[in-house]
């Protein structure tokens, strides 16, 4: 388990909302009880606990992760040649949903009033990609073969065929960025001899609120920590049945005075199935609940940015929104 050090002063704008407009808020109690712990972290997924906050703030983090943390995605598709069986609009939609690996913090938002032609956009707000593939017959294929993999060349068009075409000084600025699709094995289209694709794509910065293709997460969710309380000792055969009512690892049987006694060892693993309530002799011995201020977050990135970076960016967005709201209130008070 890794600890994340949170500077309370960095969240002062969020706290200030409560201190200023909620008389029941206790700043010292918050500073003492608020913790944030990373439970599991890998390249694309992150599970962490946020303890001691209000449900409204927890849900704000979730909504911001889904809809307000910006990414880069294909916005304009210029099709010069498409002789595949996929219609132009369907092909453009498929290309738009492919995650693009590029740090959105290094780019600016594109002005809505700018022209949308191929020459529009600049090195500070646009990434240009090219997809140019033509299918042909394999001259070395066996005459008796019926396998398309052997008969044709370039008949499967994947996201790895999308190549980055630097604009302006991007080749120097992003020399080590490896800009392109996050995954190289996303199937875009299937071709047959003579069919080809010749496409130019423009990627711009946007947020999931405008279109789902800009959402940086595959999923972002939270749940409350389950709380399981045994109201009295449960022994013997009842203890074994109780153990089977919960997910593996929640209940452990310990030997005490020659008897097996049920103990709750890890309520976090419980899926809240309520199976124990089906047993008349057990349902009154167990109390099921949730810890109201203990939120278990799960964030799965699309691969554009690491999940820990997405959480950090979500906090920054929430702080900016709170500060903007406070400024509006201050301006109203002055008027």
XYZ file of C-alpha atoms in Angstrom:
335
model
C 0.000 0.000 0.000
C 1.273 3.408 -0.924
C 0.446 6.648 0.873
C -0.350 9.795 -1.066
C 0.627 12.966 0.758
C -2.151 15.511 0.239
C -1.368 19.127 1.094
C -4.550 20.435 2.670
C -3.617 23.960 1.579
C -3.794 22.796 -2.044
C -7.472 22.003 -1.459
C -8.170 25.266 0.393
C -10.653 26.488 -2.187
C -12.792 23.397 -1.737
C -12.615 23.667 2.053
C -13.347 27.374 1.944
C -16.737 26.667 0.419
C -17.671 24.640 3.486
C -16.041 26.917 6.039
C -17.737 29.974 4.611
C -21.192 28.602 3.893
C -21.605 25.640 6.239
C -21.555 26.371 9.984
C -21.322 22.657 10.816
C -17.983 22.210 9.009
C -15.027 21.541 11.300
C -11.709 22.408 9.614
C -9.517 20.811 12.285
C -11.552 17.620 12.235
C -11.218 17.440 8.455
C -7.448 17.903 8.546
C -7.189 15.147 11.140
C -9.483 12.605 9.462
C -8.957 13.161 5.729
C -6.682 10.553 4.137
C -6.030 9.329 0.620
C -4.311 5.964 0.117
C -3.397 4.186 -3.098
C -4.315 0.524 -2.760
C -3.422 -0.720 -6.232
C -1.676 1.002 -9.124
C -0.443 -0.182 -12.499
C 0.018 1.313 -15.936
C -3.675 1.793 -16.701
C -5.641 1.092 -13.513
C -5.709 2.625 -10.078
C -7.671 1.869 -6.924
C -7.469 4.297 -4.043
C -9.327 5.177 -0.862
C -10.575 8.663 -0.083
C -11.636 8.882 3.546
C -13.257 11.705 5.466
C -14.921 13.672 2.662
C -18.487 14.449 1.731
C -20.272 12.338 -0.899
C -20.819 15.437 -3.049
C -17.062 15.999 -3.400
C -16.436 12.310 -4.107
C -19.038 12.360 -6.857
C -17.568 15.588 -8.235
C -14.224 13.821 -8.688
C -15.935 10.985 -10.548
C -17.882 13.294 -12.866
C -14.832 15.441 -13.608
C -12.757 12.350 -14.441
C -15.406 11.266 -16.916
C -16.247 14.551 -18.556
C -13.885 17.429 -17.772
C -10.285 16.203 -17.897
C -9.129 17.017 -21.458
C -7.497 14.663 -23.977
C -6.591 14.706 -27.678
C -8.871 12.927 -30.163
C -9.575 12.868 -33.895
C -11.932 15.743 -34.710
C -11.614 16.244 -38.492
C -11.260 13.450 -41.075
C -10.315 14.346 -44.645
C -11.009 11.318 -46.857
C -9.231 11.489 -50.213
C -9.917 7.899 -51.150
C -12.054 5.227 -49.536
C -12.883 2.262 -51.747
C -13.557 -0.098 -48.836
C -17.072 -1.314 -48.008
C -17.224 0.993 -44.965
C -19.133 4.229 -45.538
C -17.190 7.452 -45.075
C -19.207 8.618 -42.054
C -18.893 5.251 -40.310
C -15.168 5.163 -40.970
C -14.751 8.698 -39.623
C -16.664 7.746 -36.481
C -14.454 4.693 -35.920
C -11.320 6.790 -36.283
C -12.637 9.360 -33.804
C -13.022 6.766 -31.051
C -9.406 5.532 -31.227
C -7.474 6.833 -28.169
C -4.549 9.046 -29.155
C -1.405 8.979 -27.031
C -0.472 12.639 -26.662
C -0.193 14.745 -23.531
C -3.076 17.261 -23.734
C -1.330 19.545 -21.228
C 1.156 20.437 -23.962
C -1.531 21.679 -26.358
C -4.021 24.535 -26.444
C -7.740 24.383 -27.158
C -8.612 25.119 -30.758
C -10.769 28.178 -31.313
C -14.299 27.266 -32.340
C -14.412 29.945 -35.018
C -11.335 28.749 -36.893
C -11.580 27.282 -40.375
C -11.880 23.512 -40.570
C -9.912 22.892 -43.770
C -6.866 20.661 -44.022
C -4.548 23.658 -43.719
C -6.276 24.862 -40.549
C -4.697 24.300 -37.165
C -1.195 24.888 -35.895
C 1.541 23.102 -33.981
C 0.133 24.324 -30.653
C -3.428 23.022 -31.051
C -3.469 20.253 -33.685
C -1.972 16.808 -34.252
C -2.037 15.511 -37.826
C -2.208 11.791 -38.585
C -2.223 9.969 -41.905
C -3.730 6.622 -42.830
C -2.668 5.367 -46.260
C -3.081 1.660 -46.991
C -3.695 -0.243 -50.248
C -4.510 -3.934 -50.465
C -2.952 -6.178 -53.117
C -2.606 -9.871 -53.876
C 0.299 -11.814 -52.480
C 2.280 -13.166 -55.461
C 3.852 -15.815 -53.239
C 0.557 -17.251 -51.996
C -0.230 -20.892 -52.661
C -2.763 -21.503 -55.426
C -4.792 -23.816 -53.183
C -4.861 -21.435 -50.235
C -8.118 -19.864 -49.065
C -6.652 -18.027 -46.098
C -6.927 -14.214 -46.529
C -3.836 -13.792 -44.348
C -1.849 -15.619 -47.025
C -3.696 -14.491 -50.150
C -3.634 -10.722 -49.581
C -1.204 -8.052 -48.452
C -2.360 -5.188 -46.206
C -5.921 -6.494 -46.112
C -6.322 -5.747 -42.376
C -6.083 -2.045 -41.520
C -5.147 -1.462 -37.880
C -4.690 1.636 -35.764
C -0.942 1.017 -35.969
C -1.147 2.100 -39.624
C -1.997 5.651 -38.504
C 1.215 7.669 -38.801
C 1.992 10.976 -37.174
C 2.745 13.878 -39.543
C 4.380 16.691 -37.521
C 3.176 20.245 -38.070
C 5.648 23.106 -37.820
C 8.262 22.427 -35.136
C 6.413 19.485 -33.558
C 9.093 17.027 -34.717
C 11.616 18.800 -32.470
C 9.319 19.641 -29.558
C 7.758 16.172 -29.313
C 10.744 14.146 -30.488
C 10.450 11.728 -27.547
C 6.656 11.802 -27.205
C 5.903 8.899 -29.591
C 2.607 10.461 -30.663
C 0.053 8.092 -32.196
C -2.700 5.639 -31.238
C -2.473 4.182 -27.731
C -2.991 0.669 -29.114
C -1.672 -0.549 -32.457
C -4.036 -3.525 -32.807
C -7.454 -1.828 -33.100
C -9.075 -3.089 -36.305
C -10.312 -0.209 -38.478
C -11.296 -1.917 -41.750
C -10.772 -4.970 -43.949
C -9.764 -4.538 -47.577
C -9.571 -6.653 -50.686
C -7.212 -6.275 -53.691
C -7.626 -2.898 -55.343
C -9.282 -1.259 -52.338
C -7.441 1.466 -50.472
C -7.709 4.140 -47.809
C -6.096 7.564 -48.090
C -7.026 9.725 -45.100
C -5.698 12.740 -43.201
C -6.881 13.264 -39.600
C -6.698 16.290 -37.314
C -6.661 15.670 -33.553
C -7.648 18.501 -31.214
C -7.990 19.013 -27.476
C -11.422 18.504 -25.939
C -13.382 17.200 -22.947
C -15.812 14.332 -22.505
C -18.661 16.764 -21.861
C -18.512 17.657 -25.567
C -18.050 14.108 -26.890
C -17.321 10.716 -25.327
C -14.234 10.289 -27.534
C -12.455 12.889 -25.360
C -13.112 11.006 -22.103
C -9.738 9.938 -20.628
C -11.115 6.982 -18.671
C -12.694 3.707 -19.683
C -14.456 3.809 -16.317
C -14.288 5.871 -13.152
C -16.435 4.752 -10.246
C -16.557 4.585 -6.473
C -18.275 2.547 -3.795
C -18.596 2.840 -0.047
C -16.505 0.547 2.139
C -18.700 -2.356 3.335
C -19.065 -2.687 7.115
C -19.849 -6.108 8.581
C -20.481 -6.419 12.321
C -21.018 -9.726 14.146
C -23.485 -9.007 16.948
C -22.516 -12.117 18.907
C -20.011 -14.983 18.600
C -20.835 -17.436 15.804
C -19.346 -20.897 16.162
C -19.308 -24.357 14.613
C -21.523 -25.165 11.666
C -23.092 -21.691 11.721
C -19.656 -20.141 11.317
C -18.928 -22.289 8.277
C -22.251 -21.325 6.672
C -21.588 -17.677 7.475
C -18.226 -17.887 5.738
C -19.877 -19.254 2.584
C -22.371 -16.365 2.576
C -19.625 -13.832 1.843
C -16.943 -13.452 -0.790
C -13.711 -15.335 -0.277
C -11.439 -13.622 2.234
C -14.137 -11.670 4.097
C -14.747 -14.180 6.920
C -12.016 -16.246 8.571
C -12.547 -19.169 10.944
C -10.310 -19.284 13.987
C -9.881 -22.143 16.453
C -10.843 -21.058 19.975
C -11.226 -23.631 22.728
C -11.599 -26.376 20.150
C -14.372 -24.590 18.224
C -14.329 -22.701 14.934
C -15.297 -19.086 15.495
C -16.128 -16.647 12.669
C -14.129 -13.421 12.434
C -14.451 -10.544 9.959
C -10.948 -10.009 8.513
C -11.446 -7.988 5.316
C -14.858 -6.444 4.695
C -13.436 -4.618 1.657
C -13.707 -7.816 -0.393
C -17.447 -8.112 0.225
C -19.679 -7.639 -2.830
C -22.745 -6.837 -0.670
C -24.711 -9.838 -1.920
C -26.844 -9.978 1.295
C -26.814 -13.766 1.012
C -26.661 -14.045 4.825
C -30.170 -12.572 5.095
C -31.596 -15.747 3.506
C -30.622 -17.749 6.601
C -33.138 -17.259 9.400
C -30.685 -18.333 12.100
C -27.940 -15.982 10.874
C -29.633 -12.812 9.696
C -30.146 -11.470 13.218
C -26.525 -12.177 14.185
C -24.956 -9.991 11.499
C -25.294 -6.266 10.823
C -24.526 -5.110 7.286
C -23.745 -1.498 6.492
C -21.443 0.964 4.760
C -18.884 3.429 6.075
C -20.463 6.688 4.989
C -17.275 8.690 4.433
C -14.950 5.961 3.120
C -14.970 5.924 -0.687
C -13.180 3.251 -2.734
C -12.375 4.725 -6.152
C -11.532 2.706 -9.260
C -10.043 4.589 -12.205
C -9.224 2.812 -15.471
C -7.392 4.978 -17.991
C -7.737 4.587 -21.749
C -3.945 4.796 -21.855
C -3.679 8.428 -22.893
C -2.364 9.430 -19.449
C -1.474 7.346 -16.369
C -4.391 7.050 -13.908
C -2.550 8.881 -11.115
C -2.067 11.855 -13.459
C -5.772 11.836 -14.316
C -6.709 12.008 -10.630
C -4.310 14.910 -10.103
C -5.772 16.750 -13.083
C -9.312 16.141 -11.798
C -8.383 17.749 -8.464
C -6.986 20.766 -10.315
C -10.186 21.108 -12.346
C -12.327 20.959 -9.200
C -10.169 23.570 -7.483
C -10.474 25.863 -10.496
C -14.262 25.500 -10.528
C -14.468 26.258 -6.799
C -12.230 29.293 -7.135
C -14.323 30.599 -10.023
C -17.467 30.169 -7.932
C -15.913 31.990 -4.978
C -14.835 34.845 -7.211
C -18.379 35.180 -8.524
C -19.719 35.275 -4.960
C -17.179 37.914 -3.970
C -18.114 40.036 -6.966
C -21.801 39.715 -6.070
C -21.134 40.759 -2.456
C -19.211 43.834 -3.630
C -22.046 44.891 -5.906
